[in-house]
Coordinates of C-alpha atoms in Angstrom, one line a residue:
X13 CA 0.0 0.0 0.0
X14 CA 2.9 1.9 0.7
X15 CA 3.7 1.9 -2.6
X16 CA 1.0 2.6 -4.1
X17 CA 0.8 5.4 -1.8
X18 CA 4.5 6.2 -3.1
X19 CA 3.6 5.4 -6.9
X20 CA 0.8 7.3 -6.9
X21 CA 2.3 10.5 -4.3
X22 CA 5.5 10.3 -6.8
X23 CA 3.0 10.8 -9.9
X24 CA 0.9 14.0 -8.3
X25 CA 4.6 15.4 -7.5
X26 CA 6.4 14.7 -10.6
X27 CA 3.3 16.4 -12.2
X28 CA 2.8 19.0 -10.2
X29 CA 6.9 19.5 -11.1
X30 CA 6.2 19.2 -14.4
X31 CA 3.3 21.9 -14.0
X32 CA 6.0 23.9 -12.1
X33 CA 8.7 23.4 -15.0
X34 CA 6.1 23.9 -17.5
X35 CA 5.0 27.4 -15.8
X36 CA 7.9 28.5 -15.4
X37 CA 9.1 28.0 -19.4
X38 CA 5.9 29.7 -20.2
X39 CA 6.7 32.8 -18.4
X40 CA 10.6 32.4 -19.6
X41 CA 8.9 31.7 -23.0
X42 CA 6.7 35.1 -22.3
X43 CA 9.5 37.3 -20.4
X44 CA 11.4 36.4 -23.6
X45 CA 9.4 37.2 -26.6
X46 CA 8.4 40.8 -24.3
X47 CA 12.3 40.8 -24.4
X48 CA 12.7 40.0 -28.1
X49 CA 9.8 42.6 -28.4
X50 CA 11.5 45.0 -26.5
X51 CA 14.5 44.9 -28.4
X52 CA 13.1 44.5 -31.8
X53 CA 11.5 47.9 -30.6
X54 CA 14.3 49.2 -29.7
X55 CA 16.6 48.8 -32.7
X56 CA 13.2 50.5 -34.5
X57 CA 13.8 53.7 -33.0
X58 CA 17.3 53.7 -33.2
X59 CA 16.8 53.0 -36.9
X60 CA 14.3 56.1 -36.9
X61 CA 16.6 58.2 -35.0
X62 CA 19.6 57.3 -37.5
X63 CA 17.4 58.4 -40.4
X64 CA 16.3 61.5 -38.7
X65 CA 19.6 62.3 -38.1
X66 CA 20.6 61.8 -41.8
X67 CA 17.5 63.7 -42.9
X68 CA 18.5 66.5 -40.4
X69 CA 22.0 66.5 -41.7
X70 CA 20.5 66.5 -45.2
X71 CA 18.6 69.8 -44.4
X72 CA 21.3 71.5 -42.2
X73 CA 23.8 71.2 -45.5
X74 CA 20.9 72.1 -48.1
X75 CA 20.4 74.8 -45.5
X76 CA 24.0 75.7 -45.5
X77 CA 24.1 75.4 -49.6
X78 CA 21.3 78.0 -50.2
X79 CA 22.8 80.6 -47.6
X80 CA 25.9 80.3 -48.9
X81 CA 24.4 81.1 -52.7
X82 CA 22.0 83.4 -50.8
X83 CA 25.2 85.5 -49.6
X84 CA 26.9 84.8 -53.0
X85 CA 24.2 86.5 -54.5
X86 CA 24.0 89.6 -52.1
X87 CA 27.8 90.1 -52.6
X88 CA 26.9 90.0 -56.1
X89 CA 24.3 92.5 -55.9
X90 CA 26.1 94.7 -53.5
X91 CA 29.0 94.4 -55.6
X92 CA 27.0 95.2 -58.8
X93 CA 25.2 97.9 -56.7
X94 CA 28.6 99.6 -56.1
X95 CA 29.8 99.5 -59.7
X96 CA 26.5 101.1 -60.9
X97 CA 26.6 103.9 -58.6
X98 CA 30.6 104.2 -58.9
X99 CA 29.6 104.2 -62.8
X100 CA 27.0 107.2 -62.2
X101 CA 29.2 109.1 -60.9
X102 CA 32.1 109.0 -63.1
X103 CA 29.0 109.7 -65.9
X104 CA 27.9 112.7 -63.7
X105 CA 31.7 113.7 -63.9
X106 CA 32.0 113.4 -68.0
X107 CA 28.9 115.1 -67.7
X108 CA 30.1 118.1 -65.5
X109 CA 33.1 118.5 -68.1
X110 CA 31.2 117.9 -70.9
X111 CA 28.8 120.7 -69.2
X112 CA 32.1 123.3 -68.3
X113 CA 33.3 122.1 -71.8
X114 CA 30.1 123.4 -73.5
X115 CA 30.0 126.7 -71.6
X116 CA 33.7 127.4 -72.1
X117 CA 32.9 126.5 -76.6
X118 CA 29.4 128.8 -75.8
X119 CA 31.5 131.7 -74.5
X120 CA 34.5 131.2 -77.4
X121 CA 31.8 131.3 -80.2
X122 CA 30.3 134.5 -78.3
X123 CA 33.7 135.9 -78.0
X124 CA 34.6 135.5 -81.7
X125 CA 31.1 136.1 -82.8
X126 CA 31.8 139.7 -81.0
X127 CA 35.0 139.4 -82.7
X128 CA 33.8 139.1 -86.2
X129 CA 31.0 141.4 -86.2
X130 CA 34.0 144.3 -85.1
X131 CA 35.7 143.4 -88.1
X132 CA 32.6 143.1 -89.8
X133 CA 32.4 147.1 -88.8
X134 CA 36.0 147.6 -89.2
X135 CA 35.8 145.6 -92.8
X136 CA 32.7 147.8 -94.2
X137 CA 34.3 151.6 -92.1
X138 CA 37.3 150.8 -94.3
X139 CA 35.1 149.6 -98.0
X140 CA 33.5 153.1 -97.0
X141 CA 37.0 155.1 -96.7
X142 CA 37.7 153.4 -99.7
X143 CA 34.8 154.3 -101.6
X144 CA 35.4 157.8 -100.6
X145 CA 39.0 157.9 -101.8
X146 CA 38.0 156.3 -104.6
X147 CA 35.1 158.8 -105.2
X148 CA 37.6 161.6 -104.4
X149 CA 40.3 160.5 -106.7
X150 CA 37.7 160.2 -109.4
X151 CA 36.8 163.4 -109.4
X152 CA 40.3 164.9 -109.3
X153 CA 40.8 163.3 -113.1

């Protein structure tokens, strides 16, 4: 009886140390897979954060790029800015010569306009002193 006792005590323990065992590989099972899970959600977000990175990289030297070709372009405008401007002003220079130039020609052709019409008179009081002397000797013959 004993040993049926024994037989029968040694079955309900080895099963309920088989439940045990078998509990306990479920939950290692479970704890596992949340661990896998864990991990596998893990290495996603470091996989997101790498791209973001990139992508951030990617804006900061597209970023970079256009305010670099942005400054490019100002230096080029300022530059071309300068030039026009130094380029009006030499023009307002030629101009002010050109201006002084035209005065100074105005004031010759007054002066020798002056200048002719005196000899103009000078020209037609001597024809008339002429014409006299002319008339005068005429008359003496």
């Amino acid at each position: 009886m004993w040993n049926l006792l024994i037989g029968s005590g040694g079955s309900v323990i080895a099963g309920g140390l088989l439940y045990l065992i078998s509990l306990w590989y479920n939950r290692k099972r479970l704890s596992d897979a949340k661990e896998n899970e864990y991990t596998q959600l893990t290495n996603n977000i470091s996989i997101l954060n790498s791209k973001l990175e990139n992508l951030n990289l990617k804006i900061d030297n597209e970023s970079e790029a256009r305010k670099n070709q942005f400054n490019n372009l100002n230096e080029k405008f300022d530059n071309g800015f300068e030039r026009f401007f130094l380029e009006i002003d030499k023009l307002s220079s030629a101009v002010s010569t050109n201006t002084n130039s035209i005065k100074s020609l105005s004031d010759t052709i007054k002066m020798n306009s002056n200048s002719i019409t005196k000899f103009n008179d000078i020209v037609l009081t001597n024809q008339n002193k002429l014409n006299n002397i002319i008339d005068q000797l005429g008359r003496n013959h």
